[in-house]
Coordinates of C-alpha atoms in Angstrom, one line a residue:
M1013 CA -0.1 0.0 0.0
L1014 CA 1.1 3.5 -0.8
N1015 CA 2.3 5.7 2.1
P1016 CA -0.9 7.7 3.1
R1017 CA 1.2 10.8 3.1
L1018 CA 2.5 10.1 -0.4
A1019 CA -1.0 9.2 -1.6
A1020 CA -2.5 12.4 -0.3
S1021 CA 0.2 14.6 -1.8
C1022 CA -0.6 13.0 -5.4
E1023 CA -4.3 13.2 -4.8
E1024 CA -4.0 16.9 -3.9
V1025 CA -2.4 17.6 -7.2
M1026 CA -5.2 15.8 -9.1
K1027 CA -7.9 17.4 -7.1
R1028 CA -6.4 21.0 -7.6
S1029 CA -5.5 20.6 -11.2
S1030 CA -8.4 18.5 -12.8
A1031 CA -11.6 18.5 -11.0
S1032 CA -13.2 16.5 -13.7
F1033 CA -10.6 13.6 -13.6
Y1034 CA -10.6 13.6 -9.9
E1035 CA -14.5 13.2 -9.6
A1036 CA -14.3 10.4 -12.1
F1037 CA -11.6 8.4 -10.5
R1038 CA -11.8 9.2 -6.8
L1039 CA -14.2 6.4 -6.2
L1040 CA -12.0 3.7 -7.4
S1041 CA -11.0 1.1 -4.7
S1042 CA -7.4 0.9 -3.4
P1043 CA -4.8 0.4 -4.8
R1044 CA -6.3 1.5 -8.1
R1045 CA -7.3 4.9 -6.8
E1046 CA -3.9 5.7 -5.5
A1047 CA -2.2 4.6 -8.7
V1048 CA -4.3 6.9 -10.6
F1049 CA -3.4 9.7 -8.4
V1050 CA 0.4 9.0 -8.8
I1051 CA 0.1 8.9 -12.7
Y1052 CA -1.8 12.1 -12.8
A1053 CA 0.5 13.9 -10.5
F1054 CA 3.5 12.9 -12.5
C1055 CA 2.0 13.9 -15.8
R1056 CA 1.0 17.2 -14.4
M1057 CA 4.6 17.8 -13.4
I1058 CA 5.8 17.0 -16.8
D1059 CA 3.2 19.3 -18.3
D1060 CA 4.1 22.1 -16.0
S1061 CA 7.9 21.8 -16.6
V1062 CA 7.0 23.1 -20.2
D1063 CA 4.0 25.3 -19.6
E1064 CA 4.9 26.9 -16.3
P1065 CA 8.8 26.3 -16.2
D1066 CA 9.2 29.1 -13.6
K1067 CA 6.9 27.4 -11.1
A1068 CA 7.7 23.9 -11.9
D1069 CA 9.8 21.9 -9.4
Y1070 CA 11.9 20.3 -12.1
S1071 CA 12.9 21.0 -15.8
L1072 CA 11.7 18.5 -18.3
D1073 CA 15.3 17.4 -18.7
E1074 CA 15.6 16.9 -14.8
L1075 CA 12.4 15.0 -14.8
E1076 CA 13.6 12.8 -17.6
A1077 CA 16.9 12.1 -16.0
L1078 CA 15.6 11.4 -12.5
F1079 CA 12.9 9.1 -13.9
G1080 CA 15.7 7.1 -15.9
N1081 CA 17.3 6.6 -12.6
L1082 CA 14.1 6.1 -10.6
D1083 CA 15.6 3.6 -8.1
E1084 CA 17.7 6.4 -6.6
A1085 CA 15.7 9.5 -7.2
E1086 CA 14.8 11.5 -4.1
G1087 CA 13.9 15.0 -3.1
H1088 CA 10.2 14.9 -3.8
F1089 CA 7.1 12.9 -2.9
I1090 CA 6.7 11.8 -6.6
W1091 CA 9.8 9.4 -6.7
P1092 CA 8.8 7.0 -4.0
S1093 CA 5.2 7.2 -5.2
L1094 CA 6.5 6.0 -8.8
R1095 CA 8.6 3.5 -7.2
W1096 CA 5.4 2.0 -5.5
L1097 CA 3.5 2.4 -8.9
M1098 CA 6.0 0.4 -10.9
A1099 CA 6.3 -2.1 -8.2
S1100 CA 2.5 -2.6 -7.8
F1101 CA 1.4 -2.8 -11.4
P1102 CA 2.8 -4.0 -14.8
L1103 CA 3.7 -0.6 -16.1
A1104 CA 6.5 0.1 -18.4
K1105 CA 8.5 3.3 -18.5
E1106 CA 7.8 3.8 -22.2
P1107 CA 4.6 5.7 -22.0
F1108 CA 6.0 8.1 -19.5
L1109 CA 8.9 8.9 -21.9
T1110 CA 6.5 9.3 -24.7
Q1111 CA 4.5 11.8 -22.7
M1112 CA 7.7 13.6 -22.2
S1113 CA 8.5 13.7 -25.8
G1114 CA 5.1 15.2 -26.5
Q1115 CA 5.7 18.1 -24.0
R1116 CA 9.0 18.5 -25.4
L1117 CA 7.4 18.8 -29.0
D1118 CA 5.7 21.9 -27.6
R1119 CA 8.8 23.6 -27.5
V1120 CA 9.7 23.4 -31.1
Q1121 CA 6.4 22.9 -32.9
T1122 CA 3.7 25.4 -32.1
H1123 CA 1.6 25.3 -35.3
Y1124 CA 0.2 22.3 -37.0
N1125 CA -0.6 21.7 -40.7
S1126 CA -2.3 18.3 -40.9
L1127 CA -4.6 16.1 -38.8
D1128 CA -1.8 13.4 -39.0
Q1129 CA 0.4 15.9 -37.2
L1130 CA -2.1 16.6 -34.6
E1131 CA -3.0 13.0 -34.1
D1132 CA 0.7 12.2 -33.4
Y1133 CA 0.9 15.1 -30.8
C1134 CA -2.4 13.8 -29.2
Y1135 CA -0.8 10.3 -28.9
R1136 CA 2.3 11.6 -27.3
V1137 CA 0.5 13.8 -24.8
A1138 CA -2.7 12.0 -24.1
G1139 CA -2.8 8.7 -25.7
S1140 CA 0.3 7.7 -23.6
V1141 CA -1.8 8.4 -20.6
G1142 CA -4.3 5.7 -21.8
E1143 CA -1.2 3.4 -22.0
M1144 CA -0.3 4.2 -18.3
L1145 CA -3.8 3.8 -17.0
L1146 CA -4.7 0.4 -18.7
P1147 CA -2.5 -1.9 -16.5
V1148 CA -4.2 -0.1 -13.4
L1149 CA -7.8 -0.2 -14.6
H1150 CA -7.9 -3.5 -16.5
E1151 CA -7.0 -6.9 -15.2
S1152 CA -5.5 -8.2 -18.5
P1153 CA -5.7 -5.7 -21.3
D1154 CA -4.8 -7.1 -24.7
R1155 CA -3.5 -5.1 -27.7
D1156 CA -7.1 -4.3 -28.8
I1157 CA -7.9 -2.9 -25.4
V1158 CA -4.6 -0.9 -25.1
E1159 CA -5.4 0.6 -28.6
A1160 CA -8.9 1.6 -27.5
G1161 CA -7.3 3.3 -24.4
I1162 CA -5.1 5.3 -26.7
W1163 CA -8.0 6.2 -28.8
L1164 CA -9.8 7.7 -25.6
G1165 CA -6.8 9.8 -24.5
K1166 CA -6.4 11.2 -28.0
G1167 CA -10.1 12.0 -28.1
M1168 CA -9.9 13.7 -24.7
Q1169 CA -7.0 15.8 -26.1
I1170 CA -9.0 17.1 -28.9
V1171 CA -11.6 18.4 -26.4
N1172 CA -8.8 20.1 -24.5
I1173 CA -7.5 21.8 -27.7
I1174 CA -11.0 22.9 -28.8
R1175 CA -11.6 24.3 -25.2
D1176 CA -8.1 26.0 -25.0
V1177 CA -7.9 27.6 -28.4
G1178 CA -7.8 31.1 -27.1
E1179 CA -5.5 30.3 -24.3
D1180 CA -3.2 28.5 -26.5
R1181 CA -3.1 31.3 -29.1
G1182 CA -2.1 33.6 -26.2
L1183 CA 1.0 31.3 -25.9
G1184 CA 1.7 31.5 -29.5
R1185 CA 0.3 28.0 -30.3
R1186 CA -2.2 26.9 -32.8
Y1187 CA -3.2 23.2 -32.7
I1188 CA -6.0 23.4 -35.1
P1189 CA -4.5 22.0 -38.3
L1190 CA -4.1 24.4 -41.2
E1191 CA -5.7 22.1 -43.7
L1192 CA -9.0 22.0 -41.7
M1193 CA -8.9 25.7 -41.4
R1194 CA -8.5 26.1 -45.2
R1195 CA -11.3 23.4 -45.8
C1196 CA -13.7 25.4 -43.6
G1197 CA -12.7 28.7 -45.2
Y1198 CA -11.0 30.0 -42.0
S1199 CA -7.8 31.9 -42.4
E1200 CA -4.6 32.2 -40.1
E1201 CA -5.4 36.0 -40.2
M1202 CA -8.9 35.3 -38.8
F1203 CA -7.3 32.9 -36.2
E1204 CA -5.0 35.7 -35.0
A1205 CA -7.9 38.1 -34.8
G1206 CA -10.0 35.7 -32.9
E1207 CA -13.0 35.9 -35.3
V1208 CA -15.9 33.7 -34.4
D1209 CA -18.2 33.2 -37.5
A1210 CA -19.9 30.5 -39.3
A1211 CA -16.6 29.2 -40.7
F1212 CA -15.0 28.8 -37.2
R1213 CA -18.2 27.1 -35.9
R1214 CA -18.0 24.8 -38.7
L1215 CA -14.2 24.3 -38.1
L1216 CA -14.8 23.5 -34.4
G1217 CA -17.8 21.3 -35.3
E1218 CA -15.7 19.1 -37.5
L1219 CA -12.9 18.9 -34.9
A1220 CA -15.6 17.9 -32.3
G1221 CA -16.7 15.2 -34.7
T1222 CA -13.2 13.8 -34.8
A1223 CA -13.3 13.8 -31.0
R1224 CA -16.5 11.9 -31.0
E1225 CA -15.2 9.3 -33.5
W1226 CA -12.0 8.8 -31.3
F1227 CA -14.2 8.5 -28.2
G1228 CA -16.2 5.9 -30.0
R1229 CA -13.1 3.8 -30.7
G1230 CA -11.9 4.4 -27.1
L1231 CA -14.9 3.1 -25.4
A1232 CA -14.8 -0.1 -27.3
H1233 CA -14.3 -3.3 -25.0
L1234 CA -15.6 -1.3 -21.9
S1235 CA -17.6 -4.3 -20.8
S1236 CA -14.4 -6.2 -20.3
Y1237 CA -13.2 -3.8 -17.5
P1238 CA -13.9 -4.3 -13.9
Q1239 CA -17.2 -2.5 -13.1
E1240 CA -15.5 0.3 -11.0
S1241 CA -13.1 1.0 -13.9
A1242 CA -15.8 1.0 -16.5
F1243 CA -17.8 3.4 -14.4
A1244 CA -15.0 5.9 -13.9
I1245 CA -14.0 5.8 -17.6
R1246 CA -17.7 6.3 -18.8
L1247 CA -18.0 9.1 -16.2
A1248 CA -14.8 10.8 -17.5
A1249 CA -16.0 10.6 -21.0
H1250 CA -19.3 12.1 -20.3
Y1251 CA -17.6 15.1 -18.4
Y1252 CA -15.5 15.6 -21.5
F1253 CA -18.5 15.6 -23.9
A1254 CA -20.2 18.1 -21.5
I1255 CA -17.2 20.3 -22.1
L1256 CA -18.2 20.2 -25.8
H1257 CA -21.8 21.2 -25.1
A1258 CA -20.4 24.0 -23.1
V1259 CA -18.4 25.2 -26.0
E1260 CA -21.6 25.3 -28.1
E1261 CA -23.5 27.1 -25.3
N1262 CA -20.7 29.8 -25.4
G1263 CA -21.5 30.3 -29.1
Y1264 CA -18.1 28.6 -29.9
D1265 CA -16.3 31.8 -28.5
V1266 CA -13.3 29.8 -27.3
Y1267 CA -11.2 32.9 -27.6
G1268 CA -13.0 34.9 -25.0
K1269 CA -14.9 32.5 -22.9
R1270 CA -13.7 29.5 -20.9
A1271 CA -15.9 26.4 -21.3
Y1272 CA -16.5 24.6 -18.1
V1273 CA -18.9 22.2 -16.6
S1274 CA -20.7 23.3 -13.4
D1275 CA -20.7 21.2 -10.2
E1276 CA -24.4 20.9 -10.5
A1277 CA -24.1 19.6 -13.9
K1278 CA -21.4 17.1 -12.8
K1279 CA -23.8 15.8 -10.3
T1280 CA -26.4 15.4 -12.8
I1281 CA -24.1 13.5 -15.1
F1282 CA -22.9 11.3 -12.3
R1283 CA -26.5 10.3 -11.4
A1284 CA -27.3 9.7 -15.2
V1285 CA -24.2 7.4 -15.6
M1286 CA -24.8 5.6 -12.4
A1287 CA -28.4 5.1 -13.4
D1288 CA -27.6 3.7 -16.8
M1289 CA -25.1 1.2 -15.6
A1290 CA -27.4 0.1 -12.8
E1291 CA -30.2 -0.4 -15.4
A1292 CA -27.9 -2.3 -17.6
E1293 CA -27.0 -4.7 -14.7
R1294 CA -30.6 -5.1 -13.8
E1295 CA -31.5 -6.2 -17.1
A1296 CA -28.6 -8.4 -17.2
A1297 CA -28.3 -7.6 -20.8
D1298 CA -25.0 -7.1 -22.9
P1299 CA -24.4 -3.4 -22.6
G1300 CA -22.5 -3.2 -25.9
E1301 CA -19.3 -1.5 -26.5
G1302 CA -18.7 2.2 -25.9
F1303 CA -21.7 4.5 -25.6
T1304 CA -25.2 3.1 -26.3
A1305 CA -27.1 4.5 -29.3
E1306 CA -29.2 6.6 -26.8
E1307 CA -26.1 8.1 -25.1
E1308 CA -24.5 9.0 -28.5
A1309 CA -27.6 10.7 -29.6
G1310 CA -27.5 12.8 -26.3
M1311 CA -24.0 13.8 -27.0
Q1312 CA -24.5 15.5 -30.2
P1313 CA -23.6 19.1 -29.9
S1314 CA -27.0 20.2 -31.4
S1315 CA -28.7 18.8 -28.2
P1316 CA -26.4 20.0 -25.1
E1317 CA -29.4 19.7 -22.8
R1318 CA -29.7 16.0 -23.4
L1319 CA -26.5 15.0 -21.5
A1320 CA -27.9 16.6 -18.4
Q1321 CA -31.1 14.7 -18.4

């Protein structure tokens, strides 16, 4: 069992930095719960080392070096926590190194031309998280299940990109692929000016469609997970789709408005997901893979109110 003091430190990082993830995974049983806290805390440190280097405890190079020599790393609660994680679950170091490579990419590539480029970035910074979580959340993930976890992570990253367009523009970054902008009739000059028009709404709508497609792939094989893991994953997915609805409710103004999911909406989503899974269990029916047809219909941006029902 992870030392309670270490677990509390990792939990605090997750609770402070991502309320949605925290609410989705905090009900896992031990030691899965603590493992998710550790994974999130380390990923947050990797991210902060690039996005907020002046406030970060370590540079990215220092994190990579210490992680490479994990058995001897000291000086922060994350190192003994990671040693416990690696000893308790069959995790490899490669996904963490992939995550670092994605964050390092932010230093050298600030604008994207194609969806293929963006997908590679999404894999590095978020699909890799799926690879980290699978040995924790699933008893025996095969290659198909791991691939699904990667798709889910990539889909979540697309949602982050949509939500953070304005914030990233302020940092000199444009993750929206230029080829998609041109196809929708939205220029780089319009992006720099922060114009929100029909072309921009079409652009974000198409990118949201990509996220939904990747989520659909990511939620395949969900019935093979332990029930508590399946619930956490489904809940996190619903929270992310609610972000897309919030973007629409803000008129797609991601330049000037931050899309967020209120605490009350999260409670409603929680109850809905709980009821859906309880009903499926009562009926003793095969719940299918991923979202049900009814759920997918409710997640379309044209009906944001459906998710809260």
